[in-house]
XYZ file of N, CA and C in Angstrom:
531
model
N -8.257 12.562 0.265
C -9.334 11.603 0.148
C -10.515 12.144 0.945
N -11.607 12.256 0.285
C -12.780 12.815 0.937
C -13.850 11.758 1.024
N -13.711 10.883 2.043
C -14.762 9.907 2.312
C -15.693 10.530 3.326
N -16.926 10.125 3.284
C -17.886 10.691 4.214
C -18.603 9.595 4.974
N -18.961 9.935 6.193
C -19.803 9.057 6.988
C -21.225 9.493 6.703
N -22.011 8.594 6.158
C -23.373 8.926 5.784
C -24.351 8.348 6.798
N -25.456 8.987 6.905
C -26.493 8.514 7.805
C -27.635 9.494 7.802
N -28.506 9.393 8.796
C -29.633 10.303 8.849
C -29.195 11.737 9.138
N -27.961 11.893 9.622
C -27.426 13.222 9.896
C -26.753 13.730 8.632
N -26.391 14.984 8.642
C -25.668 15.540 7.501
C -24.361 14.783 7.330
N -23.917 14.590 6.084
C -22.654 13.888 5.877
C -21.509 14.624 6.575
N -20.599 13.852 7.129
C -19.443 14.416 7.811
C -18.199 13.833 7.170
N -17.340 14.693 6.667
C -16.097 14.228 6.072
C -15.123 13.853 7.175
N -14.337 12.806 6.946
C -13.323 12.416 7.932
C -12.370 13.568 8.197
N -12.094 14.353 7.174
C -11.199 15.487 7.348
C -11.758 16.481 8.364
N -13.076 16.501 8.524
C -13.681 17.370 9.527
C -13.535 16.772 10.918
N -13.464 15.469 10.996
C -13.332 14.822 12.297
C -11.922 14.941 12.837
N -10.936 14.793 11.981
C -9.549 14.866 12.430
C -8.810 15.830 11.528
N -8.421 16.951 12.082
C -7.669 17.950 11.340
C -6.204 17.816 11.739
N -5.486 16.990 10.997
C -4.102 16.714 11.343
C -3.182 17.881 11.007
N -3.722 18.950 10.444
C -2.919 20.135 10.176
C -2.996 21.145 11.311
N -3.755 20.797 12.361
C -3.795 21.676 13.528
C -2.376 21.888 14.023
N -2.062 23.089 14.533
C -0.704 23.351 15.011
C -0.212 22.340 16.034
N -1.071 21.880 16.931
C -0.632 20.931 17.965
C -0.149 19.623 17.360
N -0.682 19.253 16.200
C -0.283 18.001 15.576
C 1.056 18.121 14.862
N 1.594 19.328 14.763
C 2.857 19.545 14.066
C 4.004 19.781 15.048
N 3.762 19.538 16.333
C 4.754 19.835 17.351
C 6.042 19.039 17.138
N 7.127 19.764 16.943
C 8.446 19.149 16.867
C 9.381 20.045 17.665
N 9.972 19.494 18.683
C 10.845 20.273 19.546
C 11.808 19.300 20.199
N 13.065 19.658 20.199
C 14.062 18.761 20.773
C 14.562 19.246 22.126
N 13.822 20.124 22.785
C 14.228 20.608 24.099
C 14.392 19.433 25.046
N 15.362 19.560 25.930
C 15.624 18.462 26.857
C 15.447 18.847 28.314
N 15.145 20.114 28.599
C 14.985 20.430 30.007
C 13.688 19.815 30.516
N 13.684 19.501 31.784
C 12.582 18.747 32.379
C 11.250 19.473 32.205
N 11.226 20.779 32.452
C 9.974 21.522 32.330
C 9.425 21.431 30.909
N 10.288 21.619 29.916
C 9.839 21.545 28.517
C 9.319 20.157 28.177
N 9.982 19.136 28.677
C 9.532 17.769 28.406
C 8.171 17.499 29.042
N 7.981 17.960 30.264
C 6.685 17.760 30.916
C 5.590 18.567 30.225
N 5.953 19.740 29.752
C 4.981 20.550 29.010
C 4.581 19.842 27.712
N 5.542 19.183 27.072
C 5.237 18.423 25.852
C 4.291 17.265 26.156
N 4.477 16.637 27.321
C 3.557 15.564 27.722
C 2.137 16.120 27.789
N 1.984 17.288 28.395
C 0.653 17.902 28.498
C 0.079 18.190 27.117
N 0.909 18.682 26.211
C 0.449 18.963 24.847
C 0.043 17.676 24.141
N 0.846 16.635 24.292
C 0.501 15.350 23.675
C -0.796 14.794 24.261
N -1.007 14.984 25.557
C -2.255 14.519 26.170
C -3.454 15.297 25.631
N -3.266 16.587 25.370
C -4.342 17.372 24.755
C -4.656 16.829 23.364
N -3.616 16.498 22.618
C -3.812 15.921 21.287
C -4.530 14.580 21.384
N -4.157 13.805 22.378
C -4.791 12.499 22.564
C -6.274 12.681 22.899
N -6.584 13.637 23.766
C -7.983 13.903 24.124
C -8.773 14.348 22.893
N -8.176 15.192 22.077
C -8.829 15.643 20.841
C -9.092 14.448 19.922
N -8.118 13.571 19.795
C -8.258 12.394 18.938
C -9.363 11.482 19.462
N -9.431 11.313 20.786
C -10.522 10.518 21.368
C -11.879 11.130 21.040
N -11.982 12.455 21.142
C -13.265 13.103 20.826
C -13.659 12.836 19.376
N -12.694 12.905 18.469
C -12.991 12.651 17.061
C -13.384 11.187 16.845
N -12.711 10.290 17.550
C -13.009 8.862 17.461
C -14.427 8.592 17.969
N -14.762 9.185 19.102
C -16.094 8.992 19.675
C -17.173 9.580 18.769
N -16.912 10.758 18.208
C -17.879 11.370 17.297
C -18.060 10.500 16.053
N -16.961 9.993 15.513
C -17.044 9.105 14.355
C -17.823 7.841 14.658
N -17.659 7.312 15.872
C -18.393 6.101 16.248
C -19.882 6.388 16.376
N -20.233 7.537 16.940
C -21.652 7.908 17.023
C -22.262 7.991 15.623
N -21.530 8.600 14.711
C -22.025 8.720 13.334
C -22.142 7.338 12.708
N -21.147 6.489 12.954
C -21.176 5.114 12.445
C -22.421 4.386 12.949
N -22.703 4.491 14.246
C -23.886 3.826 14.806
C -25.178 4.384 14.209
N -25.153 5.649 13.832
C -26.363 6.250 13.259
C -26.673 5.700 11.869
N -25.717 4.980 11.265
C -25.951 4.398 9.935
C -26.575 3.007 10.017
N -26.883 2.543 11.242
C -27.500 1.219 11.420
C -28.837 1.179 10.702
N -29.268 0.077 10.220
C -28.664 -1.253 10.317
C -27.646 -1.532 9.208
N -27.552 -0.654 8.227
C -26.591 -0.852 7.129
C -25.355 -0.004 7.397
N -24.575 -0.431 8.365
C -23.418 0.338 8.808
C -22.483 0.674 7.651
N -21.929 1.889 7.718
C -20.926 2.315 6.741
C -19.552 1.934 7.296
N -19.281 0.629 7.274
C -18.046 0.131 7.869
C -16.790 0.606 7.145
N -16.750 0.657 5.812
C -15.509 1.106 5.163
C -15.070 2.506 5.614
N -16.009 3.401 5.768
C -15.653 4.751 6.203
C -15.200 4.749 7.654
N -15.894 3.997 8.496
C -15.487 3.925 9.899
C -14.114 3.269 10.020
N -13.858 2.250 9.221
C -12.550 1.585 9.236
C -11.445 2.583 8.888
N -11.704 3.471 7.934
C -10.716 4.494 7.572
C -10.473 5.448 8.740
N -11.543 5.826 9.425
C -11.382 6.673 10.605
C -10.550 5.951 11.659
N -10.838 4.684 11.887
C -10.082 3.894 12.866
C -8.608 3.847 12.473
N -8.327 3.682 11.194
C -6.941 3.650 10.719
C -6.237 4.975 11.026
N -6.903 6.080 10.715
C -6.300 7.392 10.952
C -6.121 7.665 12.445
N -7.106 7.298 13.236
C -7.015 7.488 14.684
C -5.891 6.622 15.253
N -5.782 5.400 14.768
C -4.716 4.502 15.228
C -3.347 5.096 14.926
N -3.174 5.634 13.730
C -1.897 6.263 13.381
C -1.597 7.435 14.309
N -2.618 8.211 14.610
C -2.419 9.367 15.483
C -2.082 8.928 16.903
N -2.784 7.933 17.432
C -2.453 7.419 18.761
C -1.033 6.858 18.785
N -0.635 6.200 17.725
C 0.724 5.648 17.655
C 1.753 6.774 17.692
N 1.520 7.835 16.912
C 2.444 8.969 16.887
C 2.540 9.605 18.274
N 1.404 9.780 18.921
C 1.393 10.386 20.248
C 2.121 9.484 21.244
N 1.843 8.198 21.219
C 2.501 7.259 22.139
C 4.006 7.237 21.931
N 4.434 7.252 20.683
C 5.873 7.285 20.413
C 6.498 8.558 20.969
N 5.796 9.682 20.839
C 6.294 10.935 21.399
C 6.392 10.877 22.912
N 5.385 10.313 23.547
C 5.382 10.192 25.008
C 6.517 9.277 25.462
N 6.693 8.161 24.775
C 7.751 7.228 25.182
C 9.142 7.812 24.928
N 9.285 8.637 23.901
C 10.557 9.329 23.677
C 10.838 10.281 24.839
N 9.818 10.977 25.289
C 9.990 11.875 26.430
C 10.323 11.077 27.684
N 9.675 9.937 27.867
C 9.987 9.079 29.018
C 11.462 8.687 29.000
N 11.948 8.285 27.840
C 13.357 7.898 27.710
C 14.276 9.080 28.015
N 13.935 10.251 27.499
C 14.764 11.437 27.724
C 14.757 11.853 29.191
N 13.611 11.737 29.845
C 13.562 12.046 31.275
C 14.452 11.091 32.060
N 14.409 9.836 31.690
C 15.172 8.812 32.403
C 16.671 8.926 32.117
N 17.033 9.065 30.845
C 18.444 9.001 30.453
C 19.136 10.370 30.444
N 18.496 11.359 29.841
C 19.151 12.655 29.645
C 19.005 13.579 30.846
N 17.894 13.472 31.544
C 17.596 14.417 32.627
C 17.770 13.818 34.015
N 18.081 12.545 34.087
C 18.233 11.855 35.373
C 17.022 12.115 36.274
N 15.840 11.914 35.694
C 14.596 12.114 36.440
C 13.745 10.849 36.336
N 14.258 9.727 36.900
C 13.526 8.468 36.755
C 12.148 8.486 37.410
N 11.975 9.244 38.490
C 10.650 9.298 39.126
C 9.623 9.929 38.190
N 10.033 10.911 37.399
C 9.119 11.512 36.421
C 8.869 10.555 35.266
N 9.917 9.868 34.858
C 9.763 8.874 33.791
C 8.784 7.784 34.223
N 8.816 7.427 35.498
C 7.880 6.414 36.003
C 6.430 6.896 35.927
N 6.199 8.186 36.198
C 4.846 8.740 36.033
C 4.402 8.639 34.579
N 5.332 8.909 33.670
C 5.010 8.860 32.240
C 4.678 7.429 31.823
N 5.438 6.458 32.319
C 5.154 5.052 32.014
C 3.767 4.671 32.549
N 3.466 5.082 33.768
C 2.150 4.785 34.347
C 1.038 5.437 33.524
N 1.269 6.652 33.084
C 0.301 7.351 32.240
C 0.068 6.581 30.948
N 1.141 6.145 30.329
C 1.044 5.399 29.073
C 0.305 4.084 29.265
N 0.569 3.401 30.368
C -0.126 2.137 30.649
C -1.626 2.363 30.819
N -1.986 3.419 31.517
C -3.411 3.718 31.701
C -4.061 4.135 30.387
N -3.313 4.824 29.535
C -3.851 5.194 28.220
C -4.099 3.946 27.375
N -3.234 2.967 27.520
C -3.436 1.702 26.805
C -4.728 1.033 27.278
N -4.931 1.015 28.592
C -6.158 0.449 29.163
C -7.369 1.230 28.661
N -7.256 2.560 28.647
C -8.371 3.397 28.195
C -8.736 3.087 26.748
N -7.742 2.930 25.894
C -8.021 2.646 24.488
C -8.701 1.289 24.332
N -8.215 0.291 25.056
C -8.843 -1.035 24.999
C -10.294 -0.977 25.478
N -10.530 -0.255 26.564
C -11.891 -0.140 27.095
C -12.787 0.671 26.165
N -12.216 1.673 25.513
C -12.992 2.463 24.552
C -13.478 1.576 23.416
N -12.592 0.732 22.898
C -12.983 -0.181 21.816
C -14.051 -1.164 22.299
N -13.884 -1.698 23.504
C -14.879 -2.631 24.053
C -16.218 -1.935 24.275
N -16.175 -0.691 24.731
C -17.416 0.059 24.936
C -18.118 0.298 23.606
N -17.354 0.609 22.576
C -17.964 0.817 21.261
C -18.657 -0.454 20.775
N -18.012 -1.590 20.959
C -18.645 -2.858 20.573
C -19.888 -3.135 21.416
N -19.801 -2.847 22.705
C -20.952 -3.068 23.586
C -22.123 -2.172 23.186
N -21.828 -0.933 22.810
C -22.894 -0.024 22.366
C -23.543 -0.529 21.081
N -22.722 -1.047 20.179
C -23.279 -1.585 18.936
C -24.136 -2.815 19.228
N -23.659 -3.693 20.104
C -24.450 -4.871 20.487
C -25.777 -4.464 21.118
N -25.749 -3.445 21.960
C -26.978 -2.966 22.595
C -27.937 -2.391 21.554
N -27.405 -1.663 20.597
C -28.236 -1.090 19.544
C -28.899 -2.182 18.712
N -28.132 -3.232 18.428
C -28.642 -4.315 17.590
C -29.569 -5.260 18.351
N -29.353 -5.412 19.655
C -30.149 -6.339 20.478
C -30.528 -5.671 21.797
N -31.406 -4.677 21.756
C -31.733 -3.937 22.985
C -32.450 -4.776 24.041
N -33.066 -5.873 23.619
C -33.798 -6.711 24.579
C -32.867 -7.571 25.429
N -31.637 -7.732 25.023
C -30.663 -8.532 25.779
C -30.172 -7.738 26.994
N -30.499 -8.207 28.183
C -30.100 -7.524 29.414
C -28.578 -7.467 29.548
N -27.890 -8.508 29.101
C -26.431 -8.521 29.195
C -25.801 -7.375 28.418
N -26.421 -6.973 27.313
C -25.864 -5.877 26.523
C -25.890 -4.569 27.308
N -26.991 -4.305 27.992
C -27.084 -3.096 28.822
C -26.075 -3.162 29.962
N -25.967 -4.323 30.581
C -25.010 -4.513 31.673
C -23.583 -4.292 31.187
N -23.263 -4.798 29.997
C -21.922 -4.618 29.436
C -21.599 -3.145 29.220
N -22.549 -2.387 28.690
C -22.322 -0.960 28.455
C -22.063 -0.242 29.777
N -22.880 -0.515 30.776
C -22.714 0.121 32.087
C -21.358 -0.250 32.687
N -20.997 -1.519 32.599
C -19.722 -1.989 33.142
C -18.532 -1.342 32.431
N -18.593 -1.279 31.111
C -17.499 -0.675 30.338
C -17.365 0.811 30.660
N -18.489 1.509 30.794
C -18.441 2.935 31.133
C -17.796 3.143 32.500
N -18.159 2.298 33.458
C -17.586 2.403 34.803
C -16.081 2.169 34.763
N -15.672 1.106 34.090
C -14.242 0.788 34.007
C -13.478 1.878 33.256
N -14.088 2.424 32.216
C -13.457 3.498 31.455
C -13.295 4.744 32.327
N -14.313 5.075 33.092
C -14.215 6.226 33.996
C -13.124 6.033 35.043
N -12.965 4.812 35.530
C -11.900 4.525 36.498
C -10.530 4.722 35.859
N -10.366 4.277 34.623
C -9.092 4.465 33.917
C -8.818 5.949 33.699
N -9.841 6.694 33.340
C -9.683 8.136 33.128
C -9.286 8.821 34.433
N -9.861 8.395 35.544
C -9.474 8.949 36.846
C -7.997 8.697 37.128
N -7.520 7.500 36.833
C -6.100 7.184 37.063
C -5.206 8.011 36.139
N -5.631 8.216 34.907
C -4.876 9.064 33.978
C -4.799 10.480 34.538
N -5.931 10.994 34.980
C -5.960 12.351 35.529
C -5.092 12.481 36.770
N -5.059 11.447 37.604
C -4.192 11.474 38.784
C -2.727 11.576 38.372
N -2.326 10.819 37.352
C -0.948 10.906 36.863
C -0.652 12.288 36.296
N -1.596 12.853 35.572
C -1.392 14.189 35.008
C -1.278 15.244 36.102
N -2.081 15.110 37.144
C -1.995 16.048 38.264
C -0.617 15.958 38.907
N -0.121 14.750 39.099
C 1.217 14.582 39.684
C 2.283 15.232 38.805
N 2.170 15.039 37.495
C 3.141 15.660 36.594
C 3.047 17.182 36.650
N 1.845 17.713 36.769
C 1.685 19.172 36.852
C 2.235 19.705 38.172
N 2.075 18.953 39.257
C 2.697 19.352 40.522
C 4.212 19.411 40.357
N 4.760 18.418 39.696
C 6.207 18.405 39.450
C 6.627 19.616 38.625
N 5.819 19.968 37.632
C 6.134 21.149 36.818
C 6.134 22.404 37.681
N 5.172 22.510 38.586
C 5.096 23.686 39.452
C 6.286 23.779 40.391
N 6.879 22.634 40.723
C 8.029 22.617 41.622
C 9.336 22.959 40.913
N 9.322 22.991 39.590
C 10.562 23.273 38.847
C 10.847 24.762 38.777
């Protein structure tokens, strides 16, 4: 399906925004050693970061179609991004379970749970920030809209900091193995 996001910029196909045939998106490995599982977490986080970049780029393009937003195309992007986030989250939670049950590493599993919780917060804040940006674009004279964008960006940055702290802890654990 070749839908495009149209606007004052050159058309961008959704397939260009998310290339689900990238090698990282095809990762399937049943390794159970702790190092391999933690390495998979890092790979899944890279995939998640890539998906966020595509989501953010798609939202910028969507906003550029104002005032006659191309909502059907953006909705399709949201659907595809949601599926990808779901796949990544399921992979992360499978690794959490394997760390806890198969590897007897509950402290590492707890880091993974904390990471997943912060990713959930990040996704919620990302959606709220996107709505706040659209509200600001549509009503720039409303001071509350500017305040909302600033507040959402601050909260999102705080969530990203907590995610990065969890990732650093997991990488320290990997170095100790």
